[in-house]
PDB file of C-alpha atoms in Angstrom:
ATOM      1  CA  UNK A 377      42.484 -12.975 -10.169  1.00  0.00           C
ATOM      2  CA  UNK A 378      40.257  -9.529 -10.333  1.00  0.00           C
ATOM      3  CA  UNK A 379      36.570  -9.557 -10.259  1.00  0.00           C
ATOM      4  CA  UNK A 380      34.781  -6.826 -11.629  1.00  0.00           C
ATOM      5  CA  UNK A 381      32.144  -5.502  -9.023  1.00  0.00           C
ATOM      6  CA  UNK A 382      29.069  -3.369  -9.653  1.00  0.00           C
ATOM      7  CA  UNK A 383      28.106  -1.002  -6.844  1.00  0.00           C
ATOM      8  CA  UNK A 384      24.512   0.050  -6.873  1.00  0.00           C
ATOM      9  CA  UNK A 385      23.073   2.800  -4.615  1.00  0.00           C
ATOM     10  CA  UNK A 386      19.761   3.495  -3.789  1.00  0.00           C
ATOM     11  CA  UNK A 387      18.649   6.885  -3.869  1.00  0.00           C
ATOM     12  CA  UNK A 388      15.661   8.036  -2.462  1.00  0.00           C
ATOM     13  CA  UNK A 389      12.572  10.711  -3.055  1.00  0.00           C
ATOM     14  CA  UNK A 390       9.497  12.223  -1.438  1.00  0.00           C
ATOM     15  CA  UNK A 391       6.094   9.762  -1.258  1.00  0.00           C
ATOM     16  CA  UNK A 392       3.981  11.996  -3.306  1.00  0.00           C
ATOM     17  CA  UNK A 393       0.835  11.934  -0.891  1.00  0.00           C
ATOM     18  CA  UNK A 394      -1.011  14.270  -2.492  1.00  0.00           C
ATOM     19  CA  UNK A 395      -1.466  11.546  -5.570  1.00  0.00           C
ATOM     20  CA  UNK A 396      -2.187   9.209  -3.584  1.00  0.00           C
ATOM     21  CA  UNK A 397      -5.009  10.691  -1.938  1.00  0.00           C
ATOM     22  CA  UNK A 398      -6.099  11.846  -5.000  1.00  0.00           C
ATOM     23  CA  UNK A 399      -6.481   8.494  -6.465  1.00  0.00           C
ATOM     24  CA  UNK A 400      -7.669   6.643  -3.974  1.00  0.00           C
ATOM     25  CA  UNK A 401     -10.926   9.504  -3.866  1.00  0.00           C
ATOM     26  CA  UNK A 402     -11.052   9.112  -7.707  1.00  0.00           C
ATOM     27  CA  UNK A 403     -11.077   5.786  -7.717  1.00  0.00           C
ATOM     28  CA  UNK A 404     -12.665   4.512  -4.440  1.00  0.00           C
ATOM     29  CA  UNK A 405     -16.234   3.592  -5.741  1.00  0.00           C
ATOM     30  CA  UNK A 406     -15.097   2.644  -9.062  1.00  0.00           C
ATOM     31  CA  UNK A 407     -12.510   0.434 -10.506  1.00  0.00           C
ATOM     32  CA  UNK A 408      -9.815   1.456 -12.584  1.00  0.00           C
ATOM     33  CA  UNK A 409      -9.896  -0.441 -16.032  1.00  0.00           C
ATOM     34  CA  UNK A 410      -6.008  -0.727 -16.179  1.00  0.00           C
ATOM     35  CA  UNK A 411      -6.166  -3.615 -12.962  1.00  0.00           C
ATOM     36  CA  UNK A 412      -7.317  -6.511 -12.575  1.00  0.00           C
ATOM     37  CA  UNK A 413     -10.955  -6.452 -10.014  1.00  0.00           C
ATOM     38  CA  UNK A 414      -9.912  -9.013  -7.812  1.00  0.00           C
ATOM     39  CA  UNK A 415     -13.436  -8.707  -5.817  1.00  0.00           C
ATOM     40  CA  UNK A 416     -14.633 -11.732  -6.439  1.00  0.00           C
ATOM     41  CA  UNK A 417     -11.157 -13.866  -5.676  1.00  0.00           C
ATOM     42  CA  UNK A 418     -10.931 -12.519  -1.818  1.00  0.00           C
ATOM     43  CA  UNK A 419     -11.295  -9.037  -1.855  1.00  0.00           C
ATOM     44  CA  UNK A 420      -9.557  -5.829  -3.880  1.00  0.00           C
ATOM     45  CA  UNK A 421      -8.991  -3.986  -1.215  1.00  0.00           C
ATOM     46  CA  UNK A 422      -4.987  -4.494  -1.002  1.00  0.00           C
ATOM     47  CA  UNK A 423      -4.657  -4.224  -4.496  1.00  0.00           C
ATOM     48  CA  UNK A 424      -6.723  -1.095  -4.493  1.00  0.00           C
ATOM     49  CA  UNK A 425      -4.041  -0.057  -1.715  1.00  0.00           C
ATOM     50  CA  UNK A 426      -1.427  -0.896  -4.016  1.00  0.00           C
ATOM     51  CA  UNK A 427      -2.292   1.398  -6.285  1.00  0.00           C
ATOM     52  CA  UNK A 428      -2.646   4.298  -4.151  1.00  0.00           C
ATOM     53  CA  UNK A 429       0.559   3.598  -3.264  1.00  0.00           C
ATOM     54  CA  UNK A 430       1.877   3.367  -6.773  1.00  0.00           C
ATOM     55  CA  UNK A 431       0.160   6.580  -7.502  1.00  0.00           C
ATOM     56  CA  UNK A 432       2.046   8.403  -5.069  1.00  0.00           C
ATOM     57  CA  UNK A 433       5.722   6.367  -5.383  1.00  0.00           C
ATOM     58  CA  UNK A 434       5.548   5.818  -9.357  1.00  0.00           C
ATOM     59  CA  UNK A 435       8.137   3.104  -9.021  1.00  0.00           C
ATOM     60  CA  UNK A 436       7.396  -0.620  -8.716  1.00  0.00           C
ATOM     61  CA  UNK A 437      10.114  -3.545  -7.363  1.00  0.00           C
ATOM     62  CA  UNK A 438       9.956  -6.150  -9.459  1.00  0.00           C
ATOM     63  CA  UNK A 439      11.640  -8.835  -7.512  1.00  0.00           C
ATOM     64  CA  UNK A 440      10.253 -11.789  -7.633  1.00  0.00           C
ATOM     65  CA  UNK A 441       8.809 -13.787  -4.501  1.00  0.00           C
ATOM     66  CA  UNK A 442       9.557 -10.788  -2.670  1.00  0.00           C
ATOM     67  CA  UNK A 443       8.937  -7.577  -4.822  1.00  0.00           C
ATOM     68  CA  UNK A 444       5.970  -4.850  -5.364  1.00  0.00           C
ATOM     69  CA  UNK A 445       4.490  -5.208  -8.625  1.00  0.00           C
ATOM     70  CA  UNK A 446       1.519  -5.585 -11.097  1.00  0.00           C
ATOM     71  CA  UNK A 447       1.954  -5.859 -14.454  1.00  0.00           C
ATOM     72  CA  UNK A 448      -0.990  -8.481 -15.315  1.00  0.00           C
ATOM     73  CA  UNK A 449      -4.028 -10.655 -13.404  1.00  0.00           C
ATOM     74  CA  UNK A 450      -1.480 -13.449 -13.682  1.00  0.00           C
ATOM     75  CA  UNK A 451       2.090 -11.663 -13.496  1.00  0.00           C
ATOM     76  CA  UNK A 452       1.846  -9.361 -10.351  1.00  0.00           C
ATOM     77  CA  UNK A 453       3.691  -9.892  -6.902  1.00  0.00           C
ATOM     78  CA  UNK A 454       2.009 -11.418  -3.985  1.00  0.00           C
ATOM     79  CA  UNK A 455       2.483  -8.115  -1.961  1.00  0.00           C
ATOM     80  CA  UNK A 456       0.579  -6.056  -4.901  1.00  0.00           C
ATOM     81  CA  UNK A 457      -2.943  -7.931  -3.559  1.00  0.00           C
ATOM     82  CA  UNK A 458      -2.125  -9.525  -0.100  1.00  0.00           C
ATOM     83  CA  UNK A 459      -2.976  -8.226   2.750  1.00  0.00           C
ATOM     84  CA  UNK A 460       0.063 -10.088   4.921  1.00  0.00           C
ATOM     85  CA  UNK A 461       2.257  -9.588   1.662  1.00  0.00           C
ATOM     86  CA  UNK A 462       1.994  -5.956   1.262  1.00  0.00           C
ATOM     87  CA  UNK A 463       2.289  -5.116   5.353  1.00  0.00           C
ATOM     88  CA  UNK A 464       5.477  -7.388   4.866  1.00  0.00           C
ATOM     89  CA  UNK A 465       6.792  -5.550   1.802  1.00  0.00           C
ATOM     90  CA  UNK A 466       6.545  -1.857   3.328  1.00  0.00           C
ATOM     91  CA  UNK A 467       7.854  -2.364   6.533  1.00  0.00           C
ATOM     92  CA  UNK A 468      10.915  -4.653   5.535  1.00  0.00           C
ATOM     93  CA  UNK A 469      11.555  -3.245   2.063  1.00  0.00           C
ATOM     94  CA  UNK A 470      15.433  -1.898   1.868  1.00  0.00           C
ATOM     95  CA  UNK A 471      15.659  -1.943  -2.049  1.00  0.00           C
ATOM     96  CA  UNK A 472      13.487   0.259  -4.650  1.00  0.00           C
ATOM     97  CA  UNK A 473       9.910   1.638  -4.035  1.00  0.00           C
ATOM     98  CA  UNK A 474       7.687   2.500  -1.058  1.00  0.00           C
ATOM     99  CA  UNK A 475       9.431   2.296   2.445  1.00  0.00           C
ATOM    100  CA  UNK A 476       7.414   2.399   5.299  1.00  0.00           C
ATOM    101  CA  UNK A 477       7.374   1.868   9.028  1.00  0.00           C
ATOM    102  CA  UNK A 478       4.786   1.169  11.867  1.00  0.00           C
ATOM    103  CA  UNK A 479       3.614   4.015  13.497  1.00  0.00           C
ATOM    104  CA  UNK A 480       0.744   4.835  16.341  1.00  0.00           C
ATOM    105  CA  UNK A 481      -2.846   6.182  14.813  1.00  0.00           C
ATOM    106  CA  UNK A 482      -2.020   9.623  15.865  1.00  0.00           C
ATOM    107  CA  UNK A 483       1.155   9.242  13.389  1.00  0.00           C
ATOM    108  CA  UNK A 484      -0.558   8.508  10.446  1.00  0.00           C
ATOM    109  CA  UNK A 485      -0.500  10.933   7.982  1.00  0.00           C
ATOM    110  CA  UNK A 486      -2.386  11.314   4.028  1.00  0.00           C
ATOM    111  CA  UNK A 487      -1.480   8.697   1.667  1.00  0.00           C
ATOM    112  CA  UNK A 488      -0.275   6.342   3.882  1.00  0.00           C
ATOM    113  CA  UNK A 489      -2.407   2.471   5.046  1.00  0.00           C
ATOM    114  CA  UNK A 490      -3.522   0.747   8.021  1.00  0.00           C
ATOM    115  CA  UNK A 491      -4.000  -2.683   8.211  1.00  0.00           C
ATOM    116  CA  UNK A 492      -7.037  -4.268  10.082  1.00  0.00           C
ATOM    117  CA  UNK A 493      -6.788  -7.286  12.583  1.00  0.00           C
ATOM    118  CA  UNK A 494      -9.012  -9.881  13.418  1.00  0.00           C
ATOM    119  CA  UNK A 495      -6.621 -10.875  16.476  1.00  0.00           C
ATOM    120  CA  UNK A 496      -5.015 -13.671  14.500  1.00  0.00           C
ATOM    121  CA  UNK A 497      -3.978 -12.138  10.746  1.00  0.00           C
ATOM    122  CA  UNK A 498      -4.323  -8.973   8.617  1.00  0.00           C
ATOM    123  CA  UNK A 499      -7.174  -9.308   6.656  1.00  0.00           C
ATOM    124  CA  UNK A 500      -8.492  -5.774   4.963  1.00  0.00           C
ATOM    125  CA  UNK A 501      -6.109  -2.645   4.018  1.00  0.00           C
ATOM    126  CA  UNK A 502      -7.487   1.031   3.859  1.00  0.00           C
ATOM    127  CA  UNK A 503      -6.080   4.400   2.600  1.00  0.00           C
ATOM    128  CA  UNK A 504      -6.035   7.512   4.535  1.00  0.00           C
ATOM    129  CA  UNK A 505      -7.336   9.819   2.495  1.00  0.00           C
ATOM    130  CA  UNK A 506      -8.357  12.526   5.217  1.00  0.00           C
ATOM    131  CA  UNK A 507      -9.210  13.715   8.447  1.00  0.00           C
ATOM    132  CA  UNK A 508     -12.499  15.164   9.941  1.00  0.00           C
ATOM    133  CA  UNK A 509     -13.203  17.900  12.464  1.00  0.00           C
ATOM    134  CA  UNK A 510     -12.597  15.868  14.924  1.00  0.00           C
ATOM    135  CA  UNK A 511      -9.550  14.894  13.880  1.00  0.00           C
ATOM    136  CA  UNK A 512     -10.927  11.354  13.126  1.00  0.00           C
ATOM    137  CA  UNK A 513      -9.195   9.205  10.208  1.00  0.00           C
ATOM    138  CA  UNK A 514     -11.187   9.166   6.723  1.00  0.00           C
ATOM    139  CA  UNK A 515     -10.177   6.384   4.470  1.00  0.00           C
ATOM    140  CA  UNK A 516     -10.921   5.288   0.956  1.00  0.00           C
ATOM    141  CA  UNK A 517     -10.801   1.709   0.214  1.00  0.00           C
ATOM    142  CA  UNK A 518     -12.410  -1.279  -1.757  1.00  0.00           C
ATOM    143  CA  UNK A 519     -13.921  -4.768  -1.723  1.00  0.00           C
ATOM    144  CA  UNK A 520     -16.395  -2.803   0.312  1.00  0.00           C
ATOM    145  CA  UNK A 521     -15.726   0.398  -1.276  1.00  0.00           C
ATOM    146  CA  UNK A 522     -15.963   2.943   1.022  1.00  0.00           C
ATOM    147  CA  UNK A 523     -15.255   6.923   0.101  1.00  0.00           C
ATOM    148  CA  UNK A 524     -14.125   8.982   2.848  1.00  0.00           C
ATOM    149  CA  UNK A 525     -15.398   6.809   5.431  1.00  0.00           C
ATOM    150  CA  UNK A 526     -14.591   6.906   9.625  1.00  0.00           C
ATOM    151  CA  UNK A 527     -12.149   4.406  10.720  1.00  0.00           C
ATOM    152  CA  UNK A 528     -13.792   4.089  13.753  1.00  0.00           C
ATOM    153  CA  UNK A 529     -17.107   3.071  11.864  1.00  0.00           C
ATOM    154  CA  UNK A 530     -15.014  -0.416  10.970  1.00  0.00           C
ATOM    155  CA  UNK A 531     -14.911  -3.172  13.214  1.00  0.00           C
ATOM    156  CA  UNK A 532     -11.693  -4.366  14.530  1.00  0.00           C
ATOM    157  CA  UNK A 533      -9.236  -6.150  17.076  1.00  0.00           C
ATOM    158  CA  UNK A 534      -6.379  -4.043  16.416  1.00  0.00           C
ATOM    159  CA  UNK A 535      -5.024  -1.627  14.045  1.00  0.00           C
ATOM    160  CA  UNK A 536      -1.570  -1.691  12.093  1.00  0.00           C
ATOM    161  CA  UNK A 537      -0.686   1.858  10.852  1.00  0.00           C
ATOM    162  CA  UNK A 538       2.135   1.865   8.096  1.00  0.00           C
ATOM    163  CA  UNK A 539       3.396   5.334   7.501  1.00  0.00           C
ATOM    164  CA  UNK A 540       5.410   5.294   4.321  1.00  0.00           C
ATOM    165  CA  UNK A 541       8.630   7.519   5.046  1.00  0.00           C
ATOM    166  CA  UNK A 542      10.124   7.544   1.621  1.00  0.00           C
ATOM    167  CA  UNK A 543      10.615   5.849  -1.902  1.00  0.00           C
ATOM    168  CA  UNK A 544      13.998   4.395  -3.229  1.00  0.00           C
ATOM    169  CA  UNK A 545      15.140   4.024  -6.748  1.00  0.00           C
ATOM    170  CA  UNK A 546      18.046   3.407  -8.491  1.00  0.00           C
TER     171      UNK A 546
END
């Protein structure tokens, strides 16, 4: 007996950082009419992410439980607006859209997130969108929106930087 298998491959492309960093300035202290404000419902600030993201990959997985994707309030992945879920999805995603790994602060580069720690969970997600003088990390992010703003003026237990090294597609 033959079975008939279909090989898939991956292929892979440049994060387009410059988008992203573009849209997250465009759209830091505003909201974007095409998503969902999920403010009010424990924060937009990973979905805000999300979209930065999305700006810069233009490819969404939409596997479900355990994809990357928004296509309504009520039909989007858990990793699209979770802090945990998102962290989760870029640093263990092997199929299509963003890949990332955890790097150090100094690492970091435009366009990719960090995830803030209270000691015990993830709880807030911000875009690098620059650097100053200094050399200090500017982000852009939402549910308190912030353009542009000092990491170090946030208050923290620990930092998880996610550089995002590629995006896959079929």
């Amino acid at each position: 007996m033959h079975s008939l298998y279909r090989v898939i491959f991956l292929q892979s492309f440049d994060y387009n950082r410059e988008n992203a960093v573009a849209y997250a300035k465009r759209w830091a202290l505003s909201r974007n009419p095409q998503y969902y404000d999920f403010h009010g419902i424990g924060g937009d600030c990973t979905s805000f992410a999300s979209q930065c993201i999305y700006a810069g990959a233009g490819v969404m997985n939409y596997t479900r439980d355990y994809g990357w994707y928004y296509i309504s309030p009520d039909n989007r992945s858990a990793a699209w607006s979770g802090v945990e879920y998102l962290y989760r999805f870029l640093t263990t995603n092997e199929s299509v859209g963003p890949v990332g790994r955890d790097v150090n602060l100094n690492e970091i580069q435009l366009g990719d997130v960090i995830f803030l720690s209270n000691g015990q969970r993830k709880y807030h997600t911000l875009v690098v969108s620059g650097f100053d003088t200094d050399g200090e990390i500017l982000i852009c992010a939402h549910t308190v929106d912030s353009y542009m703003r000092r990491l170090d003026s946030y208050r923290y237990y620990s930092a998880y930087p996610v550089h995002i090294e590629k995006v896959n597609t079929w």
